[in-house]
Short mmCIF file of C-alpha atoms in Angstrom, two decimals:
data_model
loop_
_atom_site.label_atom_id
_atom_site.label_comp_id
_atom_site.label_asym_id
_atom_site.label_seq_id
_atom_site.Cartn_x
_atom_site.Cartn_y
_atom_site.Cartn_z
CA UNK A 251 0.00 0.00 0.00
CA UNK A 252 2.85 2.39 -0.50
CA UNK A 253 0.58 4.46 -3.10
CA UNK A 254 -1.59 5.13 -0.28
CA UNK A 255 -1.06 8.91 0.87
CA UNK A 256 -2.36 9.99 4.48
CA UNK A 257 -3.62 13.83 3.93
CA UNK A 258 -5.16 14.26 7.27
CA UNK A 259 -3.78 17.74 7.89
CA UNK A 260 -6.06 18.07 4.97
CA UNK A 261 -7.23 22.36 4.43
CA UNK A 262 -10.81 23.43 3.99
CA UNK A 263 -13.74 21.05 2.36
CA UNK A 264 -14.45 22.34 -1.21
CA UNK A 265 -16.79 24.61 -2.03
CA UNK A 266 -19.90 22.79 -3.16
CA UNK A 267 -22.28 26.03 -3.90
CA UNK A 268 -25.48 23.73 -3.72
CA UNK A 269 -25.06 22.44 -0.67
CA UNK A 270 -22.59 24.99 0.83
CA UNK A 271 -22.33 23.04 4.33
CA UNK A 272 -22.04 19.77 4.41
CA UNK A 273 -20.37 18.87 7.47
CA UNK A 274 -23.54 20.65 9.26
CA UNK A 275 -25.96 18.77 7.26
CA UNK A 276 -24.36 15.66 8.43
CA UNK A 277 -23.77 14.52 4.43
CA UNK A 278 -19.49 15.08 4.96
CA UNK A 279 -18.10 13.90 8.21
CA UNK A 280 -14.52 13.81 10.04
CA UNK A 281 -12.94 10.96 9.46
CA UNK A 282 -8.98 10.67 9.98
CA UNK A 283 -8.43 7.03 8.75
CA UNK A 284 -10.75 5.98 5.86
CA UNK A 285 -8.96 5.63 2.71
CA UNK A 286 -11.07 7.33 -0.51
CA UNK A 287 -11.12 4.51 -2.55
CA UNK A 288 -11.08 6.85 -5.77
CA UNK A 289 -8.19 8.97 -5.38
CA UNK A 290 -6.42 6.19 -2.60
CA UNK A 291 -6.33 9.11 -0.17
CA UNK A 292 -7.04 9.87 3.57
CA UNK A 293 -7.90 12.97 3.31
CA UNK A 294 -9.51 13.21 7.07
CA UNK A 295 -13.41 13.74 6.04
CA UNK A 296 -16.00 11.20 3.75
CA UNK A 297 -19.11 11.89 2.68
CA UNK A 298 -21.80 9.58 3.77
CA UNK A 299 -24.88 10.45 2.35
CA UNK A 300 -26.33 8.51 -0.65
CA UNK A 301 -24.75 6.92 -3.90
CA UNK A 302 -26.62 6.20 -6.67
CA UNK A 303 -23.96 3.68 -8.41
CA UNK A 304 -24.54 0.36 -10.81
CA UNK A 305 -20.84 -0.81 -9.61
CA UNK A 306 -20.97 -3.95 -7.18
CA UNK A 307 -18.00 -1.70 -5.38
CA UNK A 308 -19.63 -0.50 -1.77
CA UNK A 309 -18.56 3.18 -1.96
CA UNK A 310 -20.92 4.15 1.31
CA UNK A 311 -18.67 6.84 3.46
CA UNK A 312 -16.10 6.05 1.50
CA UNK A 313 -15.63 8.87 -0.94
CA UNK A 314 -13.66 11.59 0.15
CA UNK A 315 -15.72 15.70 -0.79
CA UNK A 316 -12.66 16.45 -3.01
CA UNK A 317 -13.18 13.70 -5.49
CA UNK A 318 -16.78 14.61 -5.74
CA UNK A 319 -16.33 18.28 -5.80
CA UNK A 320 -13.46 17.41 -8.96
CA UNK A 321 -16.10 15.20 -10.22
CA UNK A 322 -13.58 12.12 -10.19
CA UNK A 323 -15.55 9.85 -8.21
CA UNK A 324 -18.92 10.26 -10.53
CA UNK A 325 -16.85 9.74 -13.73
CA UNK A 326 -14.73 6.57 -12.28
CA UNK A 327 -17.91 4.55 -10.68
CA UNK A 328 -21.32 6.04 -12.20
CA UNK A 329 -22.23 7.56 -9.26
CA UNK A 330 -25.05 10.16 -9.12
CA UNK A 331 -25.45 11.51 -5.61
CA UNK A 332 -28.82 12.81 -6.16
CA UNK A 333 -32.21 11.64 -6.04
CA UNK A 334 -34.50 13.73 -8.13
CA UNK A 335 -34.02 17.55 -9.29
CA UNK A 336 -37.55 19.38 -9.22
CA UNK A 337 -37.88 21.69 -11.88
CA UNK A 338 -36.26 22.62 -15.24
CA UNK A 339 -32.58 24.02 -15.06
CA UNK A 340 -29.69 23.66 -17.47
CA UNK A 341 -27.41 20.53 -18.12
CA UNK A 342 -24.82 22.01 -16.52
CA UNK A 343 -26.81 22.74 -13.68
CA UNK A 344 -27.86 19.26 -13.04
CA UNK A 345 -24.69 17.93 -13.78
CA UNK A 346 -23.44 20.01 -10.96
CA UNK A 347 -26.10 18.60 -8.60
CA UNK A 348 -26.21 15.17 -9.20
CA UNK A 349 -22.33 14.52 -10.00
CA UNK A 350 -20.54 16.98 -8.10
CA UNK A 351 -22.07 17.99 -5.14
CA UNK A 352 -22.96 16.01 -1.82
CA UNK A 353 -26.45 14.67 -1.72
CA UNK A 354 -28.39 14.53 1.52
CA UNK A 355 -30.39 10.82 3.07
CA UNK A 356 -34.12 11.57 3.20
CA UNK A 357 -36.52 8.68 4.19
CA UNK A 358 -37.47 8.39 0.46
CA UNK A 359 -35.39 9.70 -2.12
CA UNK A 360 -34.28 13.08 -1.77
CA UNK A 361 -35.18 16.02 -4.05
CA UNK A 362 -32.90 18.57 -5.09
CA UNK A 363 -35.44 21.59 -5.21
CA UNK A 364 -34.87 24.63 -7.63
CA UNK A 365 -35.91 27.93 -8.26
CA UNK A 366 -35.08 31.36 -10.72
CA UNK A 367 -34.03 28.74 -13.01
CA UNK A 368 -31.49 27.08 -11.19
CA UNK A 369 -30.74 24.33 -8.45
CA UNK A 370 -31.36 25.70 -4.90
CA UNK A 371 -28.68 25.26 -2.02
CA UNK A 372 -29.62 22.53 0.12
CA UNK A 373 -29.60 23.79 3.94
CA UNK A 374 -30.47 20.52 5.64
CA UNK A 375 -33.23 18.45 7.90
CA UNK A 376 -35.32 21.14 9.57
CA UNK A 377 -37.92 20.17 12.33
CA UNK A 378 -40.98 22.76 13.54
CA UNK A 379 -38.16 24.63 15.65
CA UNK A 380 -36.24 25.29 12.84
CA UNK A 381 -38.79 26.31 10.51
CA UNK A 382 -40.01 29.41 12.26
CA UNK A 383 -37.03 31.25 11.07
CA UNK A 384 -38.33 30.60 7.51
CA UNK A 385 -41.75 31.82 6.69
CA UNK A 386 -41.37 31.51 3.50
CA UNK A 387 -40.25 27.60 3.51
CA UNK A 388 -43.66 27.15 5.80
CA UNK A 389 -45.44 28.77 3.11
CA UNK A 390 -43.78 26.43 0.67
CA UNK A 391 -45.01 23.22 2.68
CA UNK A 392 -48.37 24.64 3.12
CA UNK A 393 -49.09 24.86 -0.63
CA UNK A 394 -47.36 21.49 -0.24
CA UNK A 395 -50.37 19.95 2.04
CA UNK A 396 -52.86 22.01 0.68
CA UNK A 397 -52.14 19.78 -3.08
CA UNK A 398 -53.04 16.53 -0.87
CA UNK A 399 -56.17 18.00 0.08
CA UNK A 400 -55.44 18.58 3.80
CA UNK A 401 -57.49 20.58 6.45
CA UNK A 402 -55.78 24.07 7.21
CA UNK A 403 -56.03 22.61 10.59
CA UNK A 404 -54.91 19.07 10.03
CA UNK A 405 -51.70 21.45 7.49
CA UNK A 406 -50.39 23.31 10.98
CA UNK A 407 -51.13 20.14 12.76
CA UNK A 408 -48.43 18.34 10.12
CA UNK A 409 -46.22 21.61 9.96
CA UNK A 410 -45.88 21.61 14.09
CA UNK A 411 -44.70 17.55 13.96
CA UNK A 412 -41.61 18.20 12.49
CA UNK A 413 -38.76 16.91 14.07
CA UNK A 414 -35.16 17.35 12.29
CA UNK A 415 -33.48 14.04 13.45
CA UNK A 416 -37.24 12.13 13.00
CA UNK A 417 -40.36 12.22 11.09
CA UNK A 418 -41.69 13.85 9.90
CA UNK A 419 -39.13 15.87 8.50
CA UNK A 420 -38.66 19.06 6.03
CA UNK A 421 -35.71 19.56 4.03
CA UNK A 422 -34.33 22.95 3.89
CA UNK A 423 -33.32 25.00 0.59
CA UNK A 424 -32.68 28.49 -0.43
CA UNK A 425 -32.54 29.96 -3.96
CA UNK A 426 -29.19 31.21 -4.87
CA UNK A 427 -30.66 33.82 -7.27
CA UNK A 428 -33.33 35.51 -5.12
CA UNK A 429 -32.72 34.09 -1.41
CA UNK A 430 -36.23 32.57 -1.21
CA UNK A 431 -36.26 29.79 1.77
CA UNK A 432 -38.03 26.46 0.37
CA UNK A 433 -38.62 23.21 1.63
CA UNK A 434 -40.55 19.85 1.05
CA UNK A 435 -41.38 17.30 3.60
CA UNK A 436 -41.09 13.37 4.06
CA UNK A 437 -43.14 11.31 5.95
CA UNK A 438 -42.62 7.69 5.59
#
């Protein structure tokens, strides 16, 4: 294993602009000793949210953020890191998202929300607490229950459950052109 290099002095994560925190969301996580089986580096973090691969290779918290940031790891094993994007945006745009940015475990398959034409940046789980500070992303999961036919009382009933770590659960964006706060919500 002399090819293996141990960078755990390693500097700052790379900037993912889509999902500009990932060690808060929980998706990148300190690791000194796992070895990125891409680039055959240490480099003291892996991200462990989810990976969307047809290889038979297990790659789960594995993958250090600076091969998925470069793209490496998506172009080596197939790996798409996203569930779904909701909503039109360019190529480029959703090449970003789903190749070279960290996705995020929901109970189902995430969603990548957008807005203004372009992928929003993912903030994280957000429970009832959480969600005050965003009127607009309650607004967002209103329309949300109001599509499945819900009572405006059963709706706040729904909205007030939310628990970050637990279910139900919303998941946090925010529009990188105009700085509107949106969110969808899992249940099962």
């Amino acid at each position: 294993m002399d090819d293996l290099v141990n960078d755990t002095v390693s500097t700052a994560l790379p900037v993912f602009p889509y999902h500009p925190d990932p060690l808060a969301t929980g998706s990148v996580v300190a690791d000194p000793d796992t070895v990125c089986p891409c680039c055959a580096r240490a480099r003291g973090h892996v991200y462990t949210g989810p990976v969307h691969t047809a290889s038979d290779e297990d790659l789960h918290g594995r993958l250090c953020p600076w091969c998925i940031a470069d793209g490496s790891a998506a172009e080596r094993y197939g790996i798409s890191f996203c569930g779904v994007v909701a909503g039109e945006v360019p190529e480029a745009v959703l090449t970003a998202v789903d190749r070279r940015t960290p996705g995020f475990a929901a109970w189902q398959d995430s969603v990548w929300l957008t807005h203004c034409g372009d992928a929003a940046a993912f903030l994280g789980p957000a429970g009832a607490a959480e969600l005050t500070a965003y009127p607009d992303a309650l607004d967002a999961l209103r329309r949300e229950a109001v599509a499945w036919q819900w009572s405006a009382d059963e709706i706040e009933r729904y909205l007030a459950s939310f628990e970050r770590d637990g279910r139900p659960t919303a998941y946090l964006f925010r529009c990188r052109v105009c700085g509107t706060h949106l969110a969808y919500s899992d249940f099962t």
